[in-house]
PDB file of C-alpha atoms in Angstrom:
ATOM      1  CA  MET A   1      64.997  73.341  63.588  1.00 49.00           C
ATOM      2  CA  PHE A   2      64.326  73.356  66.964  1.00 49.00           C
ATOM      3  CA  TRP A   3      66.147  75.554  69.633  1.00 51.00           C
ATOM      4  CA  LYS A   4      66.188  74.693  73.214  1.00 51.00           C
ATOM      5  CA  LYS A   5      65.039  77.702  75.248  1.00 53.00           C
ATOM      6  CA  GLY A   6      68.471  78.337  77.432  1.00 50.00           C
ATOM      7  CA  LYS A   7      67.660  78.822  81.411  1.00 49.00           C
ATOM      8  CA  SER A   8      68.813  81.351  83.229  1.00 48.00           C
ATOM      9  CA  ILE A   9      70.597  80.633  86.349  1.00 46.00           C
ATOM     10  CA  ALA A  10      70.760  82.769  89.042  1.00 49.00           C
ATOM     11  CA  LYS A  11      74.011  83.369  90.995  1.00 50.00           C
ATOM     12  CA  ASP A  12      73.927  83.101  94.617  1.00 51.00           C
ATOM     13  CA  SER A  13      75.163  86.317  95.960  1.00 47.00           C
ATOM     14  CA  SER A  14      76.531  84.423  98.451  1.00 48.00           C
ATOM     15  CA  ASP A  15      79.621  83.209  96.292  1.00 51.00           C
ATOM     16  CA  THR A  16      80.642  86.452  95.496  1.00 52.00           C
ATOM     17  CA  GLN A  17      80.041  88.253  98.283  1.00 58.00           C
ATOM     18  CA  GLN A  18      83.175  90.177  99.558  1.00 60.00           C
ATOM     19  CA  PRO A  19      84.029  90.189 103.241  1.00 62.00           C
ATOM     20  CA  VAL A  20      82.846  93.423 104.660  1.00 73.00           C
ATOM     21  CA  GLN A  21      85.759  95.918 105.502  1.00 81.00           C
ATOM     22  CA  ARG A  22      85.497  97.242 109.126  1.00 89.00           C
ATOM     23  CA  LYS A  23      86.696 100.884 109.762  1.00 92.00           C
ATOM     24  CA  ILE A  24      89.145 101.368 112.185  1.00 93.00           C
ATOM     25  CA  SER A  25      87.934 102.822 115.901  1.00 92.00           C
ATOM     26  CA  LEU A  26      89.422 102.485 119.267  1.00 93.00           C
ATOM     27  CA  ASP A  27      86.864 100.166 120.540  1.00 94.00           C
ATOM     28  CA  SER A  28      87.090  97.665 117.231  1.00 94.00           C
ATOM     29  CA  LEU A  29      90.719  97.589 118.205  1.00 94.00           C
ATOM     30  CA  LYS A  30      90.835  97.079 121.795  1.00 93.00           C
ATOM     31  CA  GLN A  31      88.311  93.957 120.703  1.00 93.00           C
ATOM     32  CA  VAL A  32      90.860  92.460 118.731  1.00 93.00           C
ATOM     33  CA  LEU A  33      93.981  93.297 121.049  1.00 94.00           C
ATOM     34  CA  ASP A  34      92.474  91.966 124.030  1.00 91.00           C
ATOM     35  CA  ASN A  35      94.619  89.677 126.080  1.00 90.00           C
ATOM     36  CA  MET A  36      97.545  90.482 124.402  1.00 93.00           C
ATOM     37  CA  ASP A  37     100.074  91.092 127.365  1.00 91.00           C
ATOM     38  CA  ASP A  38     102.859  93.270 125.197  1.00 92.00           C
ATOM     39  CA  VAL A  39     100.009  95.374 123.677  1.00 94.00           C
ATOM     40  CA  GLU A  40     100.246  99.148 125.025  1.00 95.00           C
ATOM     41  CA  ILE A  41      97.678 101.864 124.796  1.00 95.00           C
ATOM     42  CA  ILE A  42      98.647 105.249 125.857  1.00 94.00           C
ATOM     43  CA  GLU A  43      97.031 108.477 125.742  1.00 94.00           C
ATOM     44  CA  ARG A  44      99.038 112.029 125.288  1.00 91.00           C
ATOM     45  CA  THR A  45      98.048 115.362 124.819  1.00 89.00           C
ATOM     46  CA  THR A  46      99.847 118.000 122.646  1.00 87.00           C
ATOM     47  CA  LEU A  47     100.475 121.972 123.669  1.00 86.00           C
ATOM     48  CA  ASN A  48      97.032 123.092 122.428  1.00 82.00           C
ATOM     49  CA  ASP A  49      95.332 120.285 124.251  1.00 86.00           C
ATOM     50  CA  GLN A  50      94.861 117.950 121.429  1.00 88.00           C
ATOM     51  CA  LYS A  51      94.401 114.620 122.639  1.00 90.00           C
ATOM     52  CA  VAL A  52      96.122 111.514 120.826  1.00 92.00           C
ATOM     53  CA  VAL A  53      96.272 107.740 121.460  1.00 94.00           C
ATOM     54  CA  LEU A  54      99.183 105.432 120.705  1.00 95.00           C
ATOM     55  CA  ILE A  55      98.738 101.975 120.084  1.00 96.00           C
ATOM     56  CA  TYR A  56     101.711  99.263 119.334  1.00 96.00           C
ATOM     57  CA  LEU A  57     103.266  96.072 120.611  1.00 95.00           C
ATOM     58  CA  ARG A  58     105.981  96.781 122.930  1.00 92.00           C
ATOM     59  CA  THR A  59     107.533  93.293 121.974  1.00 91.00           C
ATOM     60  CA  LEU A  60     107.884  94.395 118.219  1.00 93.00           C
ATOM     61  CA  ILE A  61     108.949  97.948 118.014  1.00 93.00           C
ATOM     62  CA  ASP A  62     111.693  99.814 118.607  1.00 91.00           C
ATOM     63  CA  GLN A  63     110.833 101.504 122.293  1.00 88.00           C
ATOM     64  CA  ALA A  64     114.220 103.217 122.303  1.00 86.00           C
ATOM     65  CA  ARG A  65     113.182 105.056 119.454  1.00 89.00           C
ATOM     66  CA  LEU A  66     109.643 105.299 120.393  1.00 90.00           C
ATOM     67  CA  ASN A  67     109.739 108.608 123.112  1.00 89.00           C
ATOM     68  CA  GLU A  68     112.661 110.222 120.613  1.00 88.00           C
ATOM     69  CA  SER A  69     110.917 109.822 117.166  1.00 88.00           C
ATOM     70  CA  ILE A  70     107.126 109.836 117.956  1.00 89.00           C
ATOM     71  CA  ILE A  71     106.045 110.611 121.627  1.00 89.00           C
ATOM     72  CA  GLU A  72     107.870 113.853 122.426  1.00 89.00           C
ATOM     73  CA  PRO A  73     107.617 115.072 118.779  1.00 88.00           C
ATOM     74  CA  VAL A  74     103.707 114.624 119.189  1.00 88.00           C
ATOM     75  CA  ILE A  75     103.369 116.249 122.860  1.00 88.00           C
ATOM     76  CA  GLN A  76     105.506 119.178 121.408  1.00 87.00           C
ATOM     77  CA  CYS A  77     103.195 119.523 118.600  1.00 84.00           C
ATOM     78  CA  PRO A  78     101.853 123.297 118.367  1.00 79.00           C
ATOM     79  CA  HIS A  79      99.471 123.010 115.629  1.00 75.00           C
ATOM     80  CA  ALA A  80      96.469 121.072 114.523  1.00 69.00           C
ATOM     81  CA  MET A  81      98.435 118.590 112.200  1.00 78.00           C
ATOM     82  CA  ILE A  82      99.954 116.089 114.622  1.00 83.00           C
ATOM     83  CA  TYR A  83     101.174 113.581 112.157  1.00 76.00           C
ATOM     84  CA  GLU A  84     103.487 116.529 110.530  1.00 79.00           C
ATOM     85  CA  SER A  85     105.273 116.511 113.732  1.00 81.00           C
ATOM     86  CA  ILE A  86     106.503 112.837 113.835  1.00 80.00           C
ATOM     87  CA  ALA A  87     110.308 112.696 112.804  1.00 69.00           C
ATOM     88  CA  THR A  88     109.803 110.052 110.337  1.00 73.00           C
ATOM     89  CA  PRO A  89     109.042 110.231 106.326  1.00 72.00           C
ATOM     90  CA  LYS A  90     107.507 106.980 106.244  1.00 84.00           C
ATOM     91  CA  VAL A  91     103.880 108.267 108.213  1.00 88.00           C
ATOM     92  CA  MET A  92     100.842 106.464 106.365  1.00 90.00           C
ATOM     93  CA  LYS A  93      97.167 107.354 107.008  1.00 92.00           C
ATOM     94  CA  ILE A  94      94.921 104.370 107.241  1.00 93.00           C
ATOM     95  CA  GLN A  95      91.230 103.643 107.328  1.00 93.00           C
ATOM     96  CA  LEU A  96      90.718  99.608 107.556  1.00 94.00           C
ATOM     97  CA  LEU A  97      90.553  97.518 111.048  1.00 94.00           C
ATOM     98  CA  GLU A  98      92.381  94.712 108.937  1.00 94.00           C
ATOM     99  CA  GLU A  99      95.185  96.730 107.506  1.00 94.00           C
ATOM    100  CA  ALA A 100      95.616  98.201 111.216  1.00 94.00           C
ATOM    101  CA  GLN A 101      96.242  94.552 112.331  1.00 94.00           C
ATOM    102  CA  LYS A 102      98.442  93.388 109.997  1.00 94.00           C
ATOM    103  CA  LEU A 103     100.642  96.683 110.378  1.00 94.00           C
ATOM    104  CA  LEU A 104     100.535  96.183 114.312  1.00 95.00           C
ATOM    105  CA  LEU A 105     102.114  92.793 113.836  1.00 94.00           C
ATOM    106  CA  THR A 106     105.098  94.186 111.369  1.00 93.00           C
ATOM    107  CA  GLY A 107     106.413  96.459 114.417  1.00 93.00           C
ATOM    108  CA  ALA A 108     104.399  99.724 113.673  1.00 94.00           C
ATOM    109  CA  VAL A 109     102.981 102.018 116.033  1.00 95.00           C
ATOM    110  CA  LEU A 110      98.997 103.432 115.391  1.00 95.00           C
ATOM    111  CA  LEU A 111      98.235 107.077 116.466  1.00 94.00           C
ATOM    112  CA  ASN A 112      94.938 108.008 116.826  1.00 93.00           C
ATOM    113  CA  ASP A 113      93.980 111.809 116.101  1.00 89.00           C
ATOM    114  CA  CYS A 114      90.927 111.965 118.625  1.00 87.00           C
ATOM    115  CA  ILE A 115      90.045 115.887 117.178  1.00 84.00           C
ATOM    116  CA  GLN A 116      90.396 115.105 113.484  1.00 83.00           C
ATOM    117  CA  GLU A 117      89.248 111.306 114.014  1.00 86.00           C
ATOM    118  CA  GLN A 118      92.161 110.142 111.926  1.00 90.00           C
ATOM    119  CA  TRP A 119      94.445 106.950 112.316  1.00 94.00           C
ATOM    120  CA  TRP A 120      97.937 106.937 111.525  1.00 92.00           C
ATOM    121  CA  VAL A 121     100.602 104.311 111.130  1.00 94.00           C
ATOM    122  CA  ILE A 122     104.515 104.771 111.626  1.00 93.00           C
ATOM    123  CA  PRO A 123     107.031 102.044 111.136  1.00 93.00           C
ATOM    124  CA  LEU A 124     109.057 101.459 113.729  1.00 92.00           C
ATOM    125  CA  PRO A 125     110.103  98.087 114.343  1.00 92.00           C
ATOM    126  CA  ASN A 126     112.878  96.449 116.388  1.00 87.00           C
ATOM    127  CA  GLU A 127     116.120  94.604 115.788  1.00 76.00           C
ATOM    128  CA  LEU A 128     116.796  91.874 117.998  1.00 62.00           C
ATOM    129  CA  SER A 129     119.513  92.685 120.219  1.00 53.00           C
ATOM    130  CA  ARG A 130     120.785  89.207 120.314  1.00 49.00           C
ATOM    131  CA  GLY A 131     120.010  87.164 117.073  1.00 51.00           C
ATOM    132  CA  ILE A 132     118.287  83.609 117.841  1.00 49.00           C
ATOM    133  CA  GLU A 133     120.713  81.054 117.626  1.00 53.00           C
ATOM    134  CA  THR A 134     121.173  77.340 116.463  1.00 53.00           C
ATOM    135  CA  SER A 135     120.094  75.279 119.742  1.00 51.00           C
ATOM    136  CA  GLU A 136     123.611  73.686 121.196  1.00 56.00           C
ATOM    137  CA  THR A 137     122.075  71.225 123.692  1.00 56.00           C
ATOM    138  CA  GLU A 138     119.425  69.574 121.488  1.00 56.00           C
ATOM    139  CA  THR A 139     120.066  67.631 118.563  1.00 57.00           C
ATOM    140  CA  ILE A 140     117.228  68.700 115.535  1.00 54.00           C
ATOM    141  CA  LEU A 141     116.904  66.461 112.351  1.00 56.00           C
ATOM    142  CA  TYR A 142     114.444  68.220 110.918  1.00 57.00           C
ATOM    143  CA  GLY A 143     112.543  71.548 111.245  1.00 56.00           C
ATOM    144  CA  SER A 144     113.535  74.978 112.969  1.00 59.00           C
ATOM    145  CA  LYS A 145     117.192  75.355 113.795  1.00 59.00           C
ATOM    146  CA  ASP A 146     116.183  78.199 116.350  1.00 64.00           C
ATOM    147  CA  SER A 147     116.658  78.502 119.830  1.00 69.00           C
ATOM    148  CA  PHE A 148     115.454  80.903 122.673  1.00 77.00           C
ATOM    149  CA  THR A 149     117.495  83.543 124.477  1.00 78.00           C
ATOM    150  CA  GLU A 150     117.503  84.098 128.479  1.00 76.00           C
ATOM    151  CA  GLN A 151     115.168  87.161 128.056  1.00 81.00           C
ATOM    152  CA  LEU A 152     111.476  86.575 127.683  1.00 85.00           C
ATOM    153  CA  GLU A 153     110.542  89.716 125.297  1.00 86.00           C
ATOM    154  CA  PRO A 154     112.908  89.143 122.696  1.00 86.00           C
ATOM    155  CA  ASN A 155     111.178  85.273 122.689  1.00 88.00           C
ATOM    156  CA  ILE A 156     107.875  86.950 122.254  1.00 90.00           C
ATOM    157  CA  THR A 157     109.160  88.782 119.225  1.00 89.00           C
ATOM    158  CA  HIS A 158     110.240  85.797 117.612  1.00 88.00           C
ATOM    159  CA  ILE A 159     107.090  83.502 117.864  1.00 90.00           C
ATOM    160  CA  ARG A 160     105.075  86.696 116.955  1.00 91.00           C
ATOM    161  CA  ARG A 161     107.207  87.287 113.955  1.00 88.00           C
ATOM    162  CA  ARG A 162     106.756  83.778 113.073  1.00 88.00           C
ATOM    163  CA  LEU A 163     103.207  83.930 113.737  1.00 90.00           C
ATOM    164  CA  PRO A 164     101.875  87.134 112.990  1.00 92.00           C
ATOM    165  CA  ILE A 165      98.245  86.921 113.874  1.00 92.00           C
ATOM    166  CA  THR A 166      95.993  88.968 116.830  1.00 91.00           C
ATOM    167  CA  GLU A 167      95.020  85.683 117.628  1.00 92.00           C
ATOM    168  CA  LEU A 168      98.158  84.630 119.509  1.00 93.00           C
ATOM    169  CA  LYS A 169      97.412  85.726 122.855  1.00 92.00           C
ATOM    170  CA  THR A 170      99.692  86.503 125.404  1.00 90.00           C
ATOM    171  CA  GLU A 171      98.822  86.576 129.317  1.00 90.00           C
ATOM    172  CA  LYS A 172     101.652  87.366 131.790  1.00 88.00           C
ATOM    173  CA  TYR A 173     102.120  85.712 135.626  1.00 88.00           C
ATOM    174  CA  LYS A 174     104.077  85.451 138.260  1.00 88.00           C
ATOM    175  CA  VAL A 175     104.694  81.881 139.742  1.00 87.00           C
ATOM    176  CA  GLY A 176     106.860  80.700 142.881  1.00 85.00           C
ATOM    177  CA  SER A 177     105.971  82.113 146.289  1.00 83.00           C
ATOM    178  CA  LEU A 178     109.790  82.680 146.653  1.00 85.00           C
ATOM    179  CA  SER A 179     111.176  83.291 143.151  1.00 84.00           C
ATOM    180  CA  GLU A 180     108.159  84.771 141.863  1.00 85.00           C
ATOM    181  CA  THR A 181     109.091  83.857 138.247  1.00 87.00           C
ATOM    182  CA  THR A 182     107.508  85.663 135.436  1.00 88.00           C
ATOM    183  CA  VAL A 183     106.226  83.546 133.093  1.00 89.00           C
ATOM    184  CA  VAL A 184     103.641  84.124 129.793  1.00 90.00           C
ATOM    185  CA  LEU A 185     101.180  81.978 128.507  1.00 90.00           C
ATOM    186  CA  MET A 186     100.986  81.846 124.726  1.00 91.00           C
ATOM    187  CA  TYR A 187      98.174  80.447 122.866  1.00 92.00           C
ATOM    188  CA  ILE A 188      95.855  80.736 119.654  1.00 92.00           C
ATOM    189  CA  ASP A 189      92.457  82.175 120.695  1.00 90.00           C
ATOM    190  CA  GLY A 190      89.821  79.785 118.970  1.00 86.00           C
ATOM    191  CA  LEU A 191      91.935  76.460 118.816  1.00 88.00           C
ATOM    192  CA  THR A 192      92.891  76.245 122.209  1.00 80.00           C
ATOM    193  CA  ASN A 193      90.537  74.855 125.050  1.00 79.00           C
ATOM    194  CA  PRO A 194      89.550  77.890 127.680  1.00 70.00           C
ATOM    195  CA  VAL A 195      92.735  79.472 129.186  1.00 63.00           C
ATOM    196  CA  SER A 196      90.689  78.788 132.745  1.00 63.00           C
ATOM    197  CA  ASP A 197      91.644  75.188 132.057  1.00 54.00           C
ATOM    198  CA  ALA A 198      95.620  75.884 131.612  1.00 54.00           C
ATOM    199  CA  LYS A 199      95.358  78.186 134.808  1.00 54.00           C
ATOM    200  CA  THR A 200      94.682  74.851 137.193  1.00 51.00           C
ATOM    201  CA  LEU A 201      97.587  72.820 135.641  1.00 49.00           C
TER     202      LEU A 201
END
């Protein structure tokens, strides 16, 4: 009786290779958030001359609570543990860039303690002042029943909530020599033609 010798099959390491998880840094975040007009990156200094950086999407956070709950307590912080001064119990430490991207798009504020080289996230989502309503001027047979409001930023908020990806870019322009109307160009980076083509339309 003969047994056929089994051949060992080498597995392709590329099949099981996990995506590289990048650590969060200020430079990597700036690169990811490039061409997003509603992104805010601000620097502040505490009472003991400790530098901090705050990053958030203006259209997704509660700006009324930002100064009261985060900025003022951070500036007035007398000790090195800055995160302990923030007036919310949901402060969380993060390390990965991908995690930071996802949390930013849920309405969180990122805080970088430049001395300790640590990153913290503070949930601060906003609530739309006026809900997105059903369209009354168009008959919709199939699809979303939502309509936009007269205000620009709540409309951007609604789109970002529907499409929470950092590839969704926003660029703000003024059009009209007399009215100087503010318009925002929104596009998905990597899927659209170069933005310079759209600017000439």
